[in-house]
Short mmCIF file of C-alpha atoms in Angstrom, two decimals:
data_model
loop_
_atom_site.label_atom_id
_atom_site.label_comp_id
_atom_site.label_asym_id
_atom_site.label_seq_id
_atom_site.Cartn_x
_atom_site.Cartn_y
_atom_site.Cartn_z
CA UNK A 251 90.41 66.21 136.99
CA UNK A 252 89.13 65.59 133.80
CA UNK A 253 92.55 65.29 130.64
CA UNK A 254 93.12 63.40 128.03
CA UNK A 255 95.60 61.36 130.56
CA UNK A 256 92.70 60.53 133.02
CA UNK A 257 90.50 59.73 129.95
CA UNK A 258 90.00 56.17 128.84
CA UNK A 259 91.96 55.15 125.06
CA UNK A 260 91.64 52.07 122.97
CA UNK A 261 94.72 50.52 122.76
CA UNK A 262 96.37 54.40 123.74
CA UNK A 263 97.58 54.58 120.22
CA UNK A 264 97.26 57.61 117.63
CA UNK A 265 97.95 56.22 114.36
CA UNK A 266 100.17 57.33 111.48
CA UNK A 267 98.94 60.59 109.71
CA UNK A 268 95.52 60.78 111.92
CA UNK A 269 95.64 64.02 113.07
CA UNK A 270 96.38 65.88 109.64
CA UNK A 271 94.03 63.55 107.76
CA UNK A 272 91.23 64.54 109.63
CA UNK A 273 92.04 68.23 110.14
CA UNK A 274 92.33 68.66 106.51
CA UNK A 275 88.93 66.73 105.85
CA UNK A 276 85.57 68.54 106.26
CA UNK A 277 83.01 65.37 105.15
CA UNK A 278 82.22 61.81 106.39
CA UNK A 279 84.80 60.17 104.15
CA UNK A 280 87.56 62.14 106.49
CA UNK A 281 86.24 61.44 109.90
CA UNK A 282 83.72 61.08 111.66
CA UNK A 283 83.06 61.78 115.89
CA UNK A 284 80.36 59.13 117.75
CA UNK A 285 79.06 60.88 120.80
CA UNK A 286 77.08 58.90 123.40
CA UNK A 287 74.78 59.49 126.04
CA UNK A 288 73.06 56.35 127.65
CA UNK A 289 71.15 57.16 130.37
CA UNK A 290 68.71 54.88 132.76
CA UNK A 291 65.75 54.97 129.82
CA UNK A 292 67.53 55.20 126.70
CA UNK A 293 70.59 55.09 124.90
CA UNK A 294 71.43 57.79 122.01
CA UNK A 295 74.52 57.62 119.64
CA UNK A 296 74.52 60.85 116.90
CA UNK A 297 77.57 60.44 114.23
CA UNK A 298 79.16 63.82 112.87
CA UNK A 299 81.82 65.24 110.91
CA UNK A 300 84.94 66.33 112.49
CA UNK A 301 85.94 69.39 111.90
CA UNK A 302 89.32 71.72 112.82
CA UNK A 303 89.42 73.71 116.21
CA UNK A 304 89.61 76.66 114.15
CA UNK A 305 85.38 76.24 112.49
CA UNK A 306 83.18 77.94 114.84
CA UNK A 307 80.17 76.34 116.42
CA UNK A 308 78.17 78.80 115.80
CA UNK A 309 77.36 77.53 112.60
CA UNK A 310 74.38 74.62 112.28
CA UNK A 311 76.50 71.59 113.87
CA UNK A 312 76.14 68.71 110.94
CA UNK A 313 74.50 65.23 112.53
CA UNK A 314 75.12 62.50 109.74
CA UNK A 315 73.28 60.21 111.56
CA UNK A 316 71.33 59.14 114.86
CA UNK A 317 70.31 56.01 116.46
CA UNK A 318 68.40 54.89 119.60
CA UNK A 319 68.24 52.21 122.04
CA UNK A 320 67.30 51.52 125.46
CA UNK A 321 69.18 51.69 128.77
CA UNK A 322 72.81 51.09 128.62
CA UNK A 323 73.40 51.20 132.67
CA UNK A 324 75.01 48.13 133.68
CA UNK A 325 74.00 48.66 137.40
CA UNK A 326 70.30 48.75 136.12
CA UNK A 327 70.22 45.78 133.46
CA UNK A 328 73.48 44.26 133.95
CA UNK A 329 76.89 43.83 132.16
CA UNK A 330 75.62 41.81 129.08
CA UNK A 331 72.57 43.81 128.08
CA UNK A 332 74.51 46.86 128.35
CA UNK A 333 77.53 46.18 126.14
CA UNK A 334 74.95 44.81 123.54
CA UNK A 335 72.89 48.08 123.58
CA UNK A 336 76.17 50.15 123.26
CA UNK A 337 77.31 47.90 120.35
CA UNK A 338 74.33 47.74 118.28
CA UNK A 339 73.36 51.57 118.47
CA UNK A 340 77.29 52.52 117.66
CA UNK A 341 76.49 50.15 114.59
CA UNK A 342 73.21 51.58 113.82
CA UNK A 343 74.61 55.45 113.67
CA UNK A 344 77.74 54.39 111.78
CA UNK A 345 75.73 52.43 109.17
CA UNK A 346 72.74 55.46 109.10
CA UNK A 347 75.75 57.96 108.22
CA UNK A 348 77.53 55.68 105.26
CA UNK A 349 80.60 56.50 107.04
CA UNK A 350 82.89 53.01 107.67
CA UNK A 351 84.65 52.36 110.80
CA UNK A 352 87.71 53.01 109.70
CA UNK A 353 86.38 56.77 109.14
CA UNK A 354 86.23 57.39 113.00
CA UNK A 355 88.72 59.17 114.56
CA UNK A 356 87.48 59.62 118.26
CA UNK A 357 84.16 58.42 120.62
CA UNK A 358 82.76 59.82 123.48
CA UNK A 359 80.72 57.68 125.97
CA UNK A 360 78.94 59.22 128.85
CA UNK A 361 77.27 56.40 130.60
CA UNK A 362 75.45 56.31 133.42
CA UNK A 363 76.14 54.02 135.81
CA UNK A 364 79.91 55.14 135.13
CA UNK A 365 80.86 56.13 138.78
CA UNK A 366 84.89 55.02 138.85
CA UNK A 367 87.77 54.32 136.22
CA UNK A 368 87.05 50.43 136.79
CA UNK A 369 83.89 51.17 135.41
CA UNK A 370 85.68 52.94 132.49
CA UNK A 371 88.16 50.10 132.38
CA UNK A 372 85.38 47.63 131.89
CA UNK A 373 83.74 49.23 128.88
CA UNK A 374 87.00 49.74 127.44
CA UNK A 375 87.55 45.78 127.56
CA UNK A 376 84.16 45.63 125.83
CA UNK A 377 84.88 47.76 122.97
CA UNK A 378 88.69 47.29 122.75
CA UNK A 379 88.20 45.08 119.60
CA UNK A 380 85.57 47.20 117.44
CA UNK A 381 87.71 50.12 116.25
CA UNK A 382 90.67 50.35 114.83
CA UNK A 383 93.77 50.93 116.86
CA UNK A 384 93.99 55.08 116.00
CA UNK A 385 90.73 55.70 117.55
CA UNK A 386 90.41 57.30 120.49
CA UNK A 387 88.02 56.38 123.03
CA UNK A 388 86.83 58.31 126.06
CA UNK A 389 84.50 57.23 128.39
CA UNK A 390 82.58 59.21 131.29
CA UNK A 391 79.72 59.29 133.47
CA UNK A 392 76.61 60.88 131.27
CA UNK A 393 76.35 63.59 133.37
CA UNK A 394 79.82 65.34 131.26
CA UNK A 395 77.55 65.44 128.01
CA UNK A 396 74.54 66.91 130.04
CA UNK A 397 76.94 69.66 130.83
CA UNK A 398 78.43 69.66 127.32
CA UNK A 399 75.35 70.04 125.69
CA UNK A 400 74.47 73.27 127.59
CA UNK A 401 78.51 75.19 127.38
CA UNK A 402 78.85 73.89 123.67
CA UNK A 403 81.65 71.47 124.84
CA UNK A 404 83.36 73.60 127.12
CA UNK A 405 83.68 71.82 130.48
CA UNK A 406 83.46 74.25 133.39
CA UNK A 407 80.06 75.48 135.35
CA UNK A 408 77.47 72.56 137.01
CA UNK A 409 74.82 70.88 135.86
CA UNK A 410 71.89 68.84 137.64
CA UNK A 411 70.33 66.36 135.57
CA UNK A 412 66.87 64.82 137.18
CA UNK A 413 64.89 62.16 135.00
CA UNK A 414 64.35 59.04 136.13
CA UNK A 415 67.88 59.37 137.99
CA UNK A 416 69.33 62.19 139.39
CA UNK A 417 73.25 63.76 140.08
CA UNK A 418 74.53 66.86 139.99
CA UNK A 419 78.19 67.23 138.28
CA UNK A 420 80.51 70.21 138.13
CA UNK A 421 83.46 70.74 136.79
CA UNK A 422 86.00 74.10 137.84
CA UNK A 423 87.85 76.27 136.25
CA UNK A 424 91.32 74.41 137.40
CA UNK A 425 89.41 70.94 135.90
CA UNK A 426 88.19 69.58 139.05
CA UNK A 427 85.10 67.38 139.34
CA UNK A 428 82.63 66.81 141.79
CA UNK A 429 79.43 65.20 141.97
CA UNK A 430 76.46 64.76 144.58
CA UNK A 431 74.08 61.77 144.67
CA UNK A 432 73.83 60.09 141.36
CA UNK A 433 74.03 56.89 143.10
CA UNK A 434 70.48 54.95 142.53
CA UNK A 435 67.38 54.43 143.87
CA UNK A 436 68.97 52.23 146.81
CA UNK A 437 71.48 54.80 148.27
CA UNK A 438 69.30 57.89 147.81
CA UNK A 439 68.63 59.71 144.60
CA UNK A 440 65.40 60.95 146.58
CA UNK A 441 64.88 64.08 144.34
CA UNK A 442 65.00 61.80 140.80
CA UNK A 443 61.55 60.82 139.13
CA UNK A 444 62.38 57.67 140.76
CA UNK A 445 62.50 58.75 144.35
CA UNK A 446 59.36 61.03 143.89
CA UNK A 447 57.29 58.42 142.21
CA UNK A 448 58.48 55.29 144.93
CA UNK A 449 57.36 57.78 147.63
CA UNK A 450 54.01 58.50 146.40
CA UNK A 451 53.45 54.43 145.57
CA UNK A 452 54.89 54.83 149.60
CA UNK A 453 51.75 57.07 150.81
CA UNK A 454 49.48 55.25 148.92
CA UNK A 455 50.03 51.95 151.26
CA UNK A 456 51.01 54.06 154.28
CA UNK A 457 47.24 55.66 153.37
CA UNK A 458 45.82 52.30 152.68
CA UNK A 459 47.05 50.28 156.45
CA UNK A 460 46.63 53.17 158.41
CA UNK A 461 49.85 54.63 158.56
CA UNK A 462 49.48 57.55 156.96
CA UNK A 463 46.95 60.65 155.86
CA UNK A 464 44.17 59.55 153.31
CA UNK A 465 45.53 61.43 149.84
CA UNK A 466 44.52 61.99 146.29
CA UNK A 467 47.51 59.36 145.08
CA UNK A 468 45.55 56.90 145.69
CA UNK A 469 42.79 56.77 143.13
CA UNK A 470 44.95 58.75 140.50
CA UNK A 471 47.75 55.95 140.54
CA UNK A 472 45.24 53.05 141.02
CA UNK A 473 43.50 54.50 137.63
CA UNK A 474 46.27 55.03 135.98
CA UNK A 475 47.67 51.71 136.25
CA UNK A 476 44.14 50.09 136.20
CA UNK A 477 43.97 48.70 139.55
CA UNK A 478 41.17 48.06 141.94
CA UNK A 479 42.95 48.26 145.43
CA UNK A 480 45.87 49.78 146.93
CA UNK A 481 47.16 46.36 147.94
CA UNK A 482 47.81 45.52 144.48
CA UNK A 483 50.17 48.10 144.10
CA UNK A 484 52.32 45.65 145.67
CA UNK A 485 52.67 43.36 143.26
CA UNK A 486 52.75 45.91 140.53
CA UNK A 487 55.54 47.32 141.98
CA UNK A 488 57.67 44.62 142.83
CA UNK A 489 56.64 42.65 139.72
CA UNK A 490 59.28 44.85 137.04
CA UNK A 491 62.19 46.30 138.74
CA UNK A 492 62.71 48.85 136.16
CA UNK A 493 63.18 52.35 137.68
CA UNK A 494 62.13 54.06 134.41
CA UNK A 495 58.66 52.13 135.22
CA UNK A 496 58.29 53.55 138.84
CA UNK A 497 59.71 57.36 137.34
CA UNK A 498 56.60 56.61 134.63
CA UNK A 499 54.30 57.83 137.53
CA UNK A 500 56.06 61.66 138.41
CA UNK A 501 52.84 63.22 136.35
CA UNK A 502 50.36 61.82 138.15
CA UNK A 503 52.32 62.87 141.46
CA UNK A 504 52.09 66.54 139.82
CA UNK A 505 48.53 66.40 138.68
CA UNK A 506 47.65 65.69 142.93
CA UNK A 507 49.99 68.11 144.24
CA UNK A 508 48.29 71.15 141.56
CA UNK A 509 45.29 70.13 143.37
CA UNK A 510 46.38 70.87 146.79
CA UNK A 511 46.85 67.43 147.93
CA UNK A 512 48.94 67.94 150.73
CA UNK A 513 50.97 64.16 150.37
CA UNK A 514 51.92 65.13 146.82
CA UNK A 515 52.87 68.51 147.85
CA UNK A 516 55.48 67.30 150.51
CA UNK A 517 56.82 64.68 148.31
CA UNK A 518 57.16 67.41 145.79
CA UNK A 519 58.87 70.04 148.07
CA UNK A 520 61.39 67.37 149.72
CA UNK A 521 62.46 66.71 145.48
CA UNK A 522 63.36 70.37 145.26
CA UNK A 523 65.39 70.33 148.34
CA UNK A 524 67.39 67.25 147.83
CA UNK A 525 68.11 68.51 144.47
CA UNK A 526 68.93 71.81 145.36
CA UNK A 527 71.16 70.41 147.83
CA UNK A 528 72.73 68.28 145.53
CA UNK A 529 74.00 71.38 143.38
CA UNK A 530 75.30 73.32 146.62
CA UNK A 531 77.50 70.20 147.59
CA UNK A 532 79.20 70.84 144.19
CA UNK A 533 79.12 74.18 143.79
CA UNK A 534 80.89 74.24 147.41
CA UNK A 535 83.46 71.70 146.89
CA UNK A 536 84.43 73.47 143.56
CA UNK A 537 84.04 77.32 144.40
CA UNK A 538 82.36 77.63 141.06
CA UNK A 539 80.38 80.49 142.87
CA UNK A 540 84.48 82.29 144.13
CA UNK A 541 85.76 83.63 146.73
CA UNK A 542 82.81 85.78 147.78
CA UNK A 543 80.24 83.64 146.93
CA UNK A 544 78.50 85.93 144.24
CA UNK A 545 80.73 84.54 141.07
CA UNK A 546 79.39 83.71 138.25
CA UNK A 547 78.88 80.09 137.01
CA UNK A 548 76.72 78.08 134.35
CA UNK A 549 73.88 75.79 135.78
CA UNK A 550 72.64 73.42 132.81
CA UNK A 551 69.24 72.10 133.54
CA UNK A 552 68.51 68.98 132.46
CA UNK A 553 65.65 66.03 132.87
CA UNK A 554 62.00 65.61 132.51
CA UNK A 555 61.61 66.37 136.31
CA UNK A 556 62.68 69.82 135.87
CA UNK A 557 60.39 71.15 133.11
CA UNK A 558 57.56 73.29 133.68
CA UNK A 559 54.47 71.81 134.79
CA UNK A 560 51.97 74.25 134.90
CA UNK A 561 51.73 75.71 138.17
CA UNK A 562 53.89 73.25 139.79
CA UNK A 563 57.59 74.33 138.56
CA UNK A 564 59.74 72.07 140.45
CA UNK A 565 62.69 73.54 137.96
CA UNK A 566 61.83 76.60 139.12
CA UNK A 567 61.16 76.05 142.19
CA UNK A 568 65.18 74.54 142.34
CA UNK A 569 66.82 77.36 140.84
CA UNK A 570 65.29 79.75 143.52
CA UNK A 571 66.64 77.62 146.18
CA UNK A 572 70.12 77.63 144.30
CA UNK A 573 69.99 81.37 143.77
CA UNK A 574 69.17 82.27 147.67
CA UNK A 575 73.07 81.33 148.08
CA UNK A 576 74.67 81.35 145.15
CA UNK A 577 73.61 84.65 143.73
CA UNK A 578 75.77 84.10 140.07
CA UNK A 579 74.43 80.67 139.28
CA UNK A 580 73.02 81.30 135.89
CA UNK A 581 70.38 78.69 135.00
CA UNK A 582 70.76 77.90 131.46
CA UNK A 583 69.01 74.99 128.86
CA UNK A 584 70.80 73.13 126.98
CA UNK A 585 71.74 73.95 123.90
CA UNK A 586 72.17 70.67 122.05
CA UNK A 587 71.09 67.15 123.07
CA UNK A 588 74.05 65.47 125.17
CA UNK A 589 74.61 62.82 122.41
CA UNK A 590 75.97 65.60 120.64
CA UNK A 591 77.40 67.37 123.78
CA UNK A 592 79.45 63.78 123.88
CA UNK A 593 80.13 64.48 120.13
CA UNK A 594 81.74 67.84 120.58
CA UNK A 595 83.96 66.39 123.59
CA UNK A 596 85.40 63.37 121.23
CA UNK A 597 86.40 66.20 119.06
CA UNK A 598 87.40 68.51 121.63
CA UNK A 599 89.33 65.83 123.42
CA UNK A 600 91.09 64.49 120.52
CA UNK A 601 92.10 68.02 119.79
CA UNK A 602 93.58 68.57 122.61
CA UNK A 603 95.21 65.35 122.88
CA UNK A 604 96.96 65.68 119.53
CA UNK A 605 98.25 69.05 120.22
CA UNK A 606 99.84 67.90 123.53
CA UNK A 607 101.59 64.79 122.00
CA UNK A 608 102.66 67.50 118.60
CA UNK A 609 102.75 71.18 119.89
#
């Protein structure tokens, strides 16, 4: 269940005179919120004012600053390249907005890669020593500011996120979480841009040594990565382990299956089923949909994969597979990018936090 008690604090301590300081200040010199979202390509870290519960976000959301880095997933490029990537773009927003350090009042991570509190715990020992002792730190899987970014910072409905990765994330009404897949290439994330591209580098070889149907993959992949022969696809692939590299190849997978190939179509219609599937394992375990099945509930869409693409919609093509049995889903975009999804839950959650510890 997602509270400011199962969410991760530097230090745990508030500060003398934090909360009124920065609910009486409306500019960078009287607080600023870092939001983060650091997925398996790149990292993003926006800077913004905080501002009372009582402003509406319906007005233009101020971004002082935002910064950019690559991927900050520790299971992808290990523990030391990640902590340096989520240092040095915290720096880079911080120093783009003029505000100092001691200005921030609260941070929100979302992470990929994030899958259990020791994984919190661990980033938390990274970044224990770079902010002073009254900031609040809360760190989550990057899926929460996918969500975030499409309710305006209000955590409740699902959302399915499919870029290079894939996972599926909801949160209920009563605060419970659940998630489907999200767990890497290796374990199954067979409907990311990942899974679709590593099958259609599959059928290429399966084409090539006889194990599979001749298909269209072949010379559109071998072109596009300037090769001569489907055997050296096999020391393309295995030469840079970087899934973002692999996911690189999802157009060209597209382009095939808009021409009728039938390989690209199959790998194509197994992506929309896994990730359909994916969003009725959470939707299930959290009767977002109620009782009856028909209740209402918002589905955030989120990820390269799931734009349109000309006739081939796997988005689309998802949401009608969603809607077959759970009638109320209600497929929205989001709103905001997560880095400032993550923004509006380090103010939201330091809100709340302060009103709990000074009703």
């Amino acid at each position: 269940m997602i509270s400011m008690e199962n969410s991760v604090e530097i230090n745990g301590e508030k500060g003398v005179g934090v909360v009124d300081h920065y609910e009486k200040g409306d500019g960078t010199d009287d607080g600023v919120v870092l939001g983060l979202d650091g997925g398996a390509t790149s990292t993003v870290c926006v800077c913004m004012p905080f501002f009372p519960i009582s402003e509406s976000l319906s007005k233009p959301l101020r971004i002082l600053a935002r910064a950019v880095a690559g991927c900050s997933n520790h299971n992808s490029i290990g523990e030391t390249a990640a902590r340096i990537t989520l240092e040095e773009v915290m720096s880079e927003a911080l120093s783009k907005s003029g505000s100092k350090l001691s200005a921030v009042c609260a941070v929100c991570l979302c992470i990929s890669g994030v899958n259990h509190q020791t994984d919190e715990e661990k980033i938390v020992r990274w970044l224990r020593d770079i902010f002073p002792s009254h900031v609040k730190l809360y760190v989550h899987n990057d899926a929460i500011a996918a969500l975030a970014s499409g309710t305006m910072g209000k955590l409740h409905g699902c959302v399915l996120i499919a870029g290079t990765g894939c996972i599926a994330y909801g949160v209920g009404k009563d605060g419970r979480e659940a998630r489907a897949s999200g767990v890497g290439p290796v374990l199954g994330d067979w409907g990311s841009g990942y899974g679709i591209a590593a099958r259609a580098l599959t059928s290429v070889i399966r084409a090539y040594d006889g194990r599979g149907p001749q298909t269209m993959l072949t010379n559109k992949i071998l072109k596009v990565l300037g090769l001569s022969s489907p055997d050296e696809v096999i020391g393309w692939t295995y030469a840079d382990p970087s899934w973002a590299r692999i996911a690189a190849l999802v157009p060209e997978v597209i382009s095939c299956a808009e021409a009728s190939d039938q390989v690209a179509n199959k790998i194509l219609d197994d992506a929309v089923q896994e990730l359909a599937l994916s969003v009725k394992a959470v939707v299930k375990r959290l009767a977002l949909c109620g009782e009856d099945g028909n209740g209402y509930f918002p589905l955030v869409m989120v990820g390269g994969v799931l734009e349109a693409n000309k006739s081939w919609d796997i988005g689309k093509e998802v949401v009608k597979c969603i809607k077959e049995l759970f009638p109320g889903a209600s497929p929205i975009s989001p709103q905001v990018e997560p880095a400032v999804g993550a923004a509006l839950l380090a103010r939201n959650f330091f809100i709340n936090d302060s009103e709990r510890k000074h009703p």
